[in-house]
Tab-separated table of N, CA and C in Angstrom:
chain	number	residue	atom	x	y	z
D	274	UNK	N	127.811	54.818	-146.468
D	274	UNK	CA	128.877	54.054	-147.090
D	274	UNK	C	130.156	54.218	-146.264
D	275	UNK	N	130.848	53.104	-146.031
D	275	UNK	CA	132.113	53.135	-145.297
D	275	UNK	C	133.126	52.287	-146.044
D	276	UNK	N	134.303	52.855	-146.264
D	276	UNK	CA	135.385	52.141	-146.942
D	276	UNK	C	136.592	52.103	-146.022
D	277	UNK	N	137.026	50.904	-145.688
D	277	UNK	CA	138.219	50.696	-144.878
D	277	UNK	C	139.290	50.157	-145.822
D	278	UNK	N	140.302	50.961	-146.108
D	278	UNK	CA	141.288	50.620	-147.129
D	278	UNK	C	142.705	50.755	-146.599
D	279	UNK	N	143.527	49.747	-146.926
D	279	UNK	CA	144.957	49.738	-146.593
D	279	UNK	C	145.209	50.011	-145.117
D	280	UNK	N	144.595	49.192	-144.294
D	280	UNK	CA	144.771	49.283	-142.841
D	280	UNK	C	145.417	47.981	-142.368
D	281	UNK	N	146.754	47.903	-142.393
D	281	UNK	CA	147.431	46.643	-142.081
D	281	UNK	C	147.215	46.150	-140.654
D	282	UNK	N	146.843	47.022	-139.737
D	282	UNK	CA	146.627	46.604	-138.346
D	282	UNK	C	145.180	46.205	-138.064
D	283	UNK	N	144.306	46.370	-139.043
D	283	UNK	CA	142.897	46.012	-138.855
D	283	UNK	C	142.741	44.489	-138.865
D	284	UNK	N	142.326	43.929	-137.744
D	284	UNK	CA	142.108	42.486	-137.615
D	284	UNK	C	140.610	42.183	-137.604
D	285	UNK	N	139.840	43.043	-136.960
D	285	UNK	CA	138.380	42.914	-136.861
D	285	UNK	C	137.749	44.279	-137.118
D	286	UNK	N	136.476	44.283	-137.432
D	286	UNK	CA	135.768	45.555	-137.571
D	286	UNK	C	135.660	46.210	-136.198
D	287	UNK	N	135.755	47.536	-136.140
D	287	UNK	CA	135.596	48.228	-134.856
D	287	UNK	C	134.212	47.956	-134.265
D	288	UNK	N	134.175	47.624	-132.970
D	288	UNK	CA	132.902	47.256	-132.334
D	288	UNK	C	131.861	48.368	-132.386
D	289	UNK	N	132.293	49.617	-132.359
D	289	UNK	CA	131.364	50.735	-132.402
D	289	UNK	C	130.552	50.781	-133.685
D	290	UNK	N	131.056	50.128	-134.716
D	290	UNK	CA	130.373	50.108	-136.007
D	290	UNK	C	129.007	49.419	-135.925
D	291	UNK	N	128.837	48.522	-134.969
D	291	UNK	CA	127.564	47.802	-134.853
D	291	UNK	C	126.390	48.722	-134.538
D	292	UNK	N	126.664	49.925	-134.092
D	292	UNK	CA	125.599	50.873	-133.753
D	292	UNK	C	125.201	51.764	-134.934
D	293	UNK	N	125.905	51.621	-136.055
D	293	UNK	CA	125.601	52.418	-137.249
D	293	UNK	C	124.587	51.625	-138.085
D	294	UNK	N	123.383	51.557	-137.591
D	294	UNK	CA	122.363	50.698	-138.197
D	294	UNK	C	121.859	51.209	-139.548
D	295	UNK	N	122.211	52.435	-139.913
D	295	UNK	CA	121.791	52.978	-141.206
D	295	UNK	C	122.834	52.739	-142.303
D	296	UNK	N	123.952	52.123	-141.963
D	296	UNK	CA	125.009	51.865	-142.946
D	296	UNK	C	124.482	50.950	-144.049
D	297	UNK	N	124.639	51.378	-145.304
D	297	UNK	CA	124.121	50.607	-146.431
D	297	UNK	C	125.204	49.882	-147.214
D	298	UNK	N	126.433	50.383	-147.143
D	298	UNK	CA	127.508	49.800	-147.935
D	298	UNK	C	128.795	49.767	-147.116
D	299	UNK	N	129.464	48.616	-147.125
D	299	UNK	CA	130.713	48.454	-146.391
D	299	UNK	C	131.734	47.791	-147.299
D	300	UNK	N	132.905	48.409	-147.405
D	300	UNK	CA	133.999	47.851	-148.195
D	300	UNK	C	135.228	47.724	-147.301
D	301	UNK	N	135.815	46.533	-147.290
D	301	UNK	CA	137.076	46.292	-146.595
D	301	UNK	C	138.063	45.884	-147.682
D	302	UNK	N	139.082	46.727	-147.902
D	302	UNK	CA	139.992	46.511	-149.032
D	302	UNK	C	141.449	46.597	-148.592
D	303	UNK	N	142.229	45.632	-149.048
D	303	UNK	CA	143.681	45.614	-148.817
D	303	UNK	C	144.020	45.734	-147.338
D	304	UNK	N	143.315	44.973	-146.534
D	304	UNK	CA	143.587	44.893	-145.093
D	304	UNK	C	144.123	43.485	-144.837
D	305	UNK	N	145.431	43.332	-144.981
D	305	UNK	CA	146.079	42.029	-145.001
D	305	UNK	C	145.957	41.201	-143.741
D	306	UNK	N	145.626	41.804	-142.608
D	306	UNK	CA	145.486	41.055	-141.358
D	306	UNK	C	144.036	40.913	-140.903
D	307	UNK	N	143.097	41.357	-141.737
D	307	UNK	CA	141.675	41.250	-141.395
D	307	UNK	C	141.277	39.779	-141.394
D	308	UNK	N	140.820	39.274	-140.240
D	308	UNK	CA	140.620	37.835	-140.072
D	308	UNK	C	139.172	37.361	-140.098
D	309	UNK	N	138.239	38.186	-139.647
D	309	UNK	CA	136.873	37.668	-139.513
D	309	UNK	C	135.837	38.780	-139.493
D	310	UNK	N	134.675	38.459	-140.034
D	310	UNK	CA	133.511	39.328	-139.888
D	310	UNK	C	132.831	38.948	-138.582
D	311	UNK	N	132.412	39.920	-137.794
D	311	UNK	CA	131.840	39.622	-136.477
D	311	UNK	C	130.395	39.130	-136.555
D	312	UNK	N	129.969	38.432	-135.514
D	312	UNK	CA	128.579	37.982	-135.427
D	312	UNK	C	127.622	39.172	-135.307
D	313	UNK	N	128.089	40.287	-134.737
D	313	UNK	CA	127.206	41.450	-134.588
D	313	UNK	C	126.939	42.151	-135.918
D	314	UNK	N	127.527	41.668	-137.006
D	314	UNK	CA	127.270	42.246	-138.324
D	314	UNK	C	125.760	42.295	-138.601
D	315	UNK	N	125.025	41.357	-138.006
D	315	UNK	CA	123.571	41.295	-138.173
D	315	UNK	C	122.880	42.575	-137.706
D	316	UNK	N	123.497	43.293	-136.773
D	316	UNK	CA	122.890	44.535	-136.274
D	316	UNK	C	122.929	45.653	-137.317
D	317	UNK	N	123.700	45.475	-138.381
D	317	UNK	CA	123.716	46.457	-139.476
D	317	UNK	C	122.522	46.144	-140.387
D	318	UNK	N	121.356	46.443	-139.901
D	318	UNK	CA	120.108	46.008	-140.533
D	318	UNK	C	119.813	46.667	-141.880
D	319	UNK	N	120.525	47.747	-142.219
D	319	UNK	CA	120.318	48.412	-143.506
D	319	UNK	C	121.380	48.046	-144.537
D	320	UNK	N	122.335	47.209	-144.152
D	320	UNK	CA	123.458	46.888	-145.041
D	320	UNK	C	122.974	46.158	-146.287
D	321	UNK	N	123.263	46.745	-147.443
D	321	UNK	CA	122.857	46.168	-148.721
D	321	UNK	C	124.036	45.594	-149.496
D	322	UNK	N	125.213	46.196	-149.318
D	322	UNK	CA	126.381	45.789	-150.090
D	322	UNK	C	127.579	45.575	-149.169
D	323	UNK	N	128.228	44.429	-149.339
D	323	UNK	CA	129.426	44.101	-148.574
D	323	UNK	C	130.504	43.678	-149.559
D	324	UNK	N	131.624	44.404	-149.548
D	324	UNK	CA	132.733	44.099	-150.439
D	324	UNK	C	133.965	43.764	-149.614
D	325	UNK	N	134.555	42.621	-149.909
D	325	UNK	CA	135.765	42.161	-149.237
D	325	UNK	C	136.820	41.957	-150.320
D	326	UNK	N	137.782	42.861	-150.369
D	326	UNK	CA	138.754	42.874	-151.454
D	326	UNK	C	140.176	42.764	-150.905
D	327	UNK	N	140.902	41.789	-151.398
D	327	UNK	CA	142.311	41.613	-151.020
D	327	UNK	C	142.515	41.518	-149.503
D	328	UNK	N	141.723	40.695	-148.874
D	328	UNK	CA	141.853	40.428	-147.432
D	328	UNK	C	142.330	38.987	-147.286
D	329	UNK	N	143.626	38.789	-147.351
D	329	UNK	CA	144.204	37.448	-147.482
D	329	UNK	C	144.056	36.568	-146.247
D	330	UNK	N	143.771	37.139	-145.087
D	330	UNK	CA	143.617	36.336	-143.867
D	330	UNK	C	142.176	35.925	-143.595
D	331	UNK	N	141.246	36.442	-144.370
D	331	UNK	CA	139.828	36.105	-144.191
D	331	UNK	C	139.557	34.741	-144.822
D	332	UNK	N	139.191	33.755	-143.993
D	332	UNK	CA	139.092	32.378	-144.480
D	332	UNK	C	137.689	31.791	-144.449
D	333	UNK	N	136.750	32.477	-143.811
D	333	UNK	CA	135.372	31.974	-143.780
D	333	UNK	C	134.416	33.128	-143.495
D	334	UNK	N	133.141	32.860	-143.702
D	334	UNK	CA	132.096	33.858	-143.472
D	334	UNK	C	131.277	33.451	-142.252
D	335	UNK	N	130.766	34.417	-141.503
D	335	UNK	CA	129.997	34.081	-140.303
D	335	UNK	C	128.598	33.554	-140.637
D	336	UNK	N	128.094	32.728	-139.757
D	336	UNK	CA	126.756	32.149	-139.902
D	336	UNK	C	125.678	33.233	-139.996
D	337	UNK	N	125.921	34.364	-139.365
D	337	UNK	CA	124.940	35.442	-139.288
D	337	UNK	C	124.567	36.003	-140.674
D	338	UNK	N	125.421	35.833	-141.676
D	338	UNK	CA	125.099	36.324	-143.021
D	338	UNK	C	123.801	35.711	-143.536
D	339	UNK	N	123.519	34.518	-143.122
D	339	UNK	CA	122.307	33.810	-143.552
D	339	UNK	C	121.041	34.592	-143.198
D	340	UNK	N	121.087	35.339	-142.103
D	340	UNK	CA	119.905	36.070	-141.616
D	340	UNK	C	119.864	37.527	-142.074
D	341	UNK	N	120.836	37.964	-142.848
D	341	UNK	CA	120.890	39.372	-143.269
D	341	UNK	C	120.095	39.559	-144.557
D	342	UNK	N	118.798	39.731	-144.407
D	342	UNK	CA	117.896	39.812	-145.553
D	342	UNK	C	118.059	41.081	-146.377
D	343	UNK	N	118.596	42.142	-145.790
D	343	UNK	CA	118.784	43.388	-146.535
D	343	UNK	C	119.989	43.313	-147.473
D	344	UNK	N	120.878	42.357	-147.241
D	344	UNK	CA	122.104	42.243	-148.036
D	344	UNK	C	121.776	41.705	-149.427
D	345	UNK	N	122.018	42.527	-150.454
D	345	UNK	CA	121.717	42.124	-151.825
D	345	UNK	C	122.962	41.938	-152.673
D	346	UNK	N	124.114	42.400	-152.183
D	346	UNK	CA	125.350	42.264	-152.960
D	346	UNK	C	126.507	41.864	-152.052
D	347	UNK	N	127.234	40.843	-152.483
D	347	UNK	CA	128.443	40.414	-151.796
D	347	UNK	C	129.539	40.242	-152.831
D	348	UNK	N	130.646	40.953	-152.627
D	348	UNK	CA	131.802	40.846	-153.508
D	348	UNK	C	132.968	40.319	-152.683
D	349	UNK	N	133.561	39.231	-153.146
D	349	UNK	CA	134.777	38.691	-152.539
D	349	UNK	C	135.796	38.611	-153.659
D	350	UNK	N	136.837	39.417	-153.557
D	350	UNK	CA	137.805	39.529	-154.651
D	350	UNK	C	139.225	39.390	-154.114
D	351	UNK	N	139.958	38.464	-154.682
D	351	UNK	CA	141.373	38.264	-154.337
D	351	UNK	C	141.594	38.150	-152.835
D	352	UNK	N	140.748	37.387	-152.178
D	352	UNK	CA	140.956	37.111	-150.761
D	352	UNK	C	141.687	35.777	-150.653
D	353	UNK	N	141.446	35.056	-149.615
D	353	UNK	CA	142.084	33.771	-149.386
D	353	UNK	C	141.453	32.696	-150.280
D	354	UNK	N	142.269	31.819	-150.861
D	354	UNK	CA	141.738	30.742	-151.709
D	354	UNK	C	140.765	29.853	-150.946
D	355	UNK	N	141.037	29.653	-149.672
D	355	UNK	CA	140.158	28.827	-148.842
D	355	UNK	C	138.760	29.442	-148.771
D	356	UNK	N	138.695	30.763	-148.630
D	356	UNK	CA	137.396	31.445	-148.589
D	356	UNK	C	136.672	31.289	-149.921
D	357	UNK	N	137.375	31.489	-151.019
D	357	UNK	CA	136.754	31.338	-152.340
D	357	UNK	C	136.186	29.939	-152.523
D	358	UNK	N	136.936	28.929	-152.091
D	358	UNK	CA	136.466	27.546	-152.204
D	358	UNK	C	135.231	27.312	-151.341
D	359	UNK	N	135.207	27.883	-150.156
D	359	UNK	CA	134.074	27.704	-149.239
D	359	UNK	C	132.793	28.340	-149.790
D	360	UNK	N	132.941	29.313	-150.688
D	360	UNK	CA	131.782	30.032	-151.235
D	360	UNK	C	131.328	29.491	-152.588
D	361	UNK	N	132.029	28.516	-153.127
D	361	UNK	CA	131.695	27.996	-154.448
D	361	UNK	C	130.555	26.978	-154.379
D	362	UNK	N	129.616	27.131	-155.307
D	362	UNK	CA	128.520	26.164	-155.444
D	362	UNK	C	129.084	24.875	-156.040
D	363	UNK	N	128.505	23.737	-155.832
D	363	UNK	CA	127.290	23.544	-155.052
D	363	UNK	C	127.545	23.184	-153.589
D	364	UNK	N	128.760	22.770	-153.252
D	364	UNK	CA	128.941	22.203	-151.917
D	364	UNK	C	129.963	22.918	-151.042
D	365	UNK	N	130.272	24.177	-151.347
D	365	UNK	CA	131.157	24.943	-150.476
D	365	UNK	C	130.512	25.152	-149.111
D	366	UNK	N	131.312	25.081	-148.065
D	366	UNK	CA	130.772	25.158	-146.698
D	366	UNK	C	130.005	26.448	-146.412
D	367	UNK	N	130.390	27.550	-147.049
D	367	UNK	CA	129.731	28.829	-146.779
D	367	UNK	C	128.572	29.130	-147.735
D	368	UNK	N	128.334	28.275	-148.715
D	368	UNK	CA	127.252	28.507	-149.688
D	368	UNK	C	125.888	28.728	-149.042
D	369	UNK	N	125.490	27.905	-148.074
D	369	UNK	CA	124.164	28.115	-147.472
D	369	UNK	C	124.017	29.477	-146.787
D	370	UNK	N	125.114	30.062	-146.372
D	370	UNK	CA	125.074	31.354	-145.676
D	370	UNK	C	124.804	32.510	-146.634
D	371	UNK	N	125.143	32.328	-147.912
D	371	UNK	CA	125.085	33.448	-148.865
D	371	UNK	C	124.143	33.198	-150.040
D	372	UNK	N	123.501	32.064	-150.069
D	372	UNK	CA	122.654	31.679	-151.200
D	372	UNK	C	121.531	32.679	-151.475
D	373	UNK	N	121.044	33.360	-150.452
D	373	UNK	CA	119.923	34.303	-150.595
D	373	UNK	C	120.340	35.642	-151.205
D	374	UNK	N	121.634	35.899	-151.313
D	374	UNK	CA	122.128	37.187	-151.815
D	374	UNK	C	122.038	37.183	-153.339
D	375	UNK	N	121.337	38.161	-153.904
D	375	UNK	CA	121.047	38.138	-155.340
D	375	UNK	C	122.266	38.424	-156.215
D	376	UNK	N	123.177	39.261	-155.756
D	376	UNK	CA	124.362	39.591	-156.549
D	376	UNK	C	125.612	39.095	-155.822
D	377	UNK	N	126.116	37.949	-156.282
D	377	UNK	CA	127.328	37.373	-155.709
D	377	UNK	C	128.452	37.463	-156.728
D	378	UNK	N	129.570	38.017	-156.319
D	378	UNK	CA	130.746	38.119	-157.186
D	378	UNK	C	131.928	37.583	-156.394
D	379	UNK	N	132.367	36.381	-156.738
D	379	UNK	CA	133.448	35.742	-155.993
D	379	UNK	C	134.539	35.342	-156.974
D	380	UNK	N	135.715	35.948	-156.806
D	380	UNK	CA	136.849	35.612	-157.682
D	380	UNK	C	138.119	35.501	-156.876
């Protein structure tokens, strides 16, 4: 489990994190300049839970989420309104990327 909280200078996940293939839970909270999840997120093959909380600059989800079969929970809370809209069924642009995730919490 890794929690990145209140890191105003965090724009992207640290690249070294892609080698932590046993990571099961990742939370990014109150990181106001966090802009994007990387394509290498797919290398976190054990990741089951991803929480994105109060990340106001995050506006979309990467295509790679579609292939992350181990991911069973995605929480998006108080992020950018554009991101919330993109994740809303039935026709949000990011819906096809996350449809396979059994526990979706988007507010």
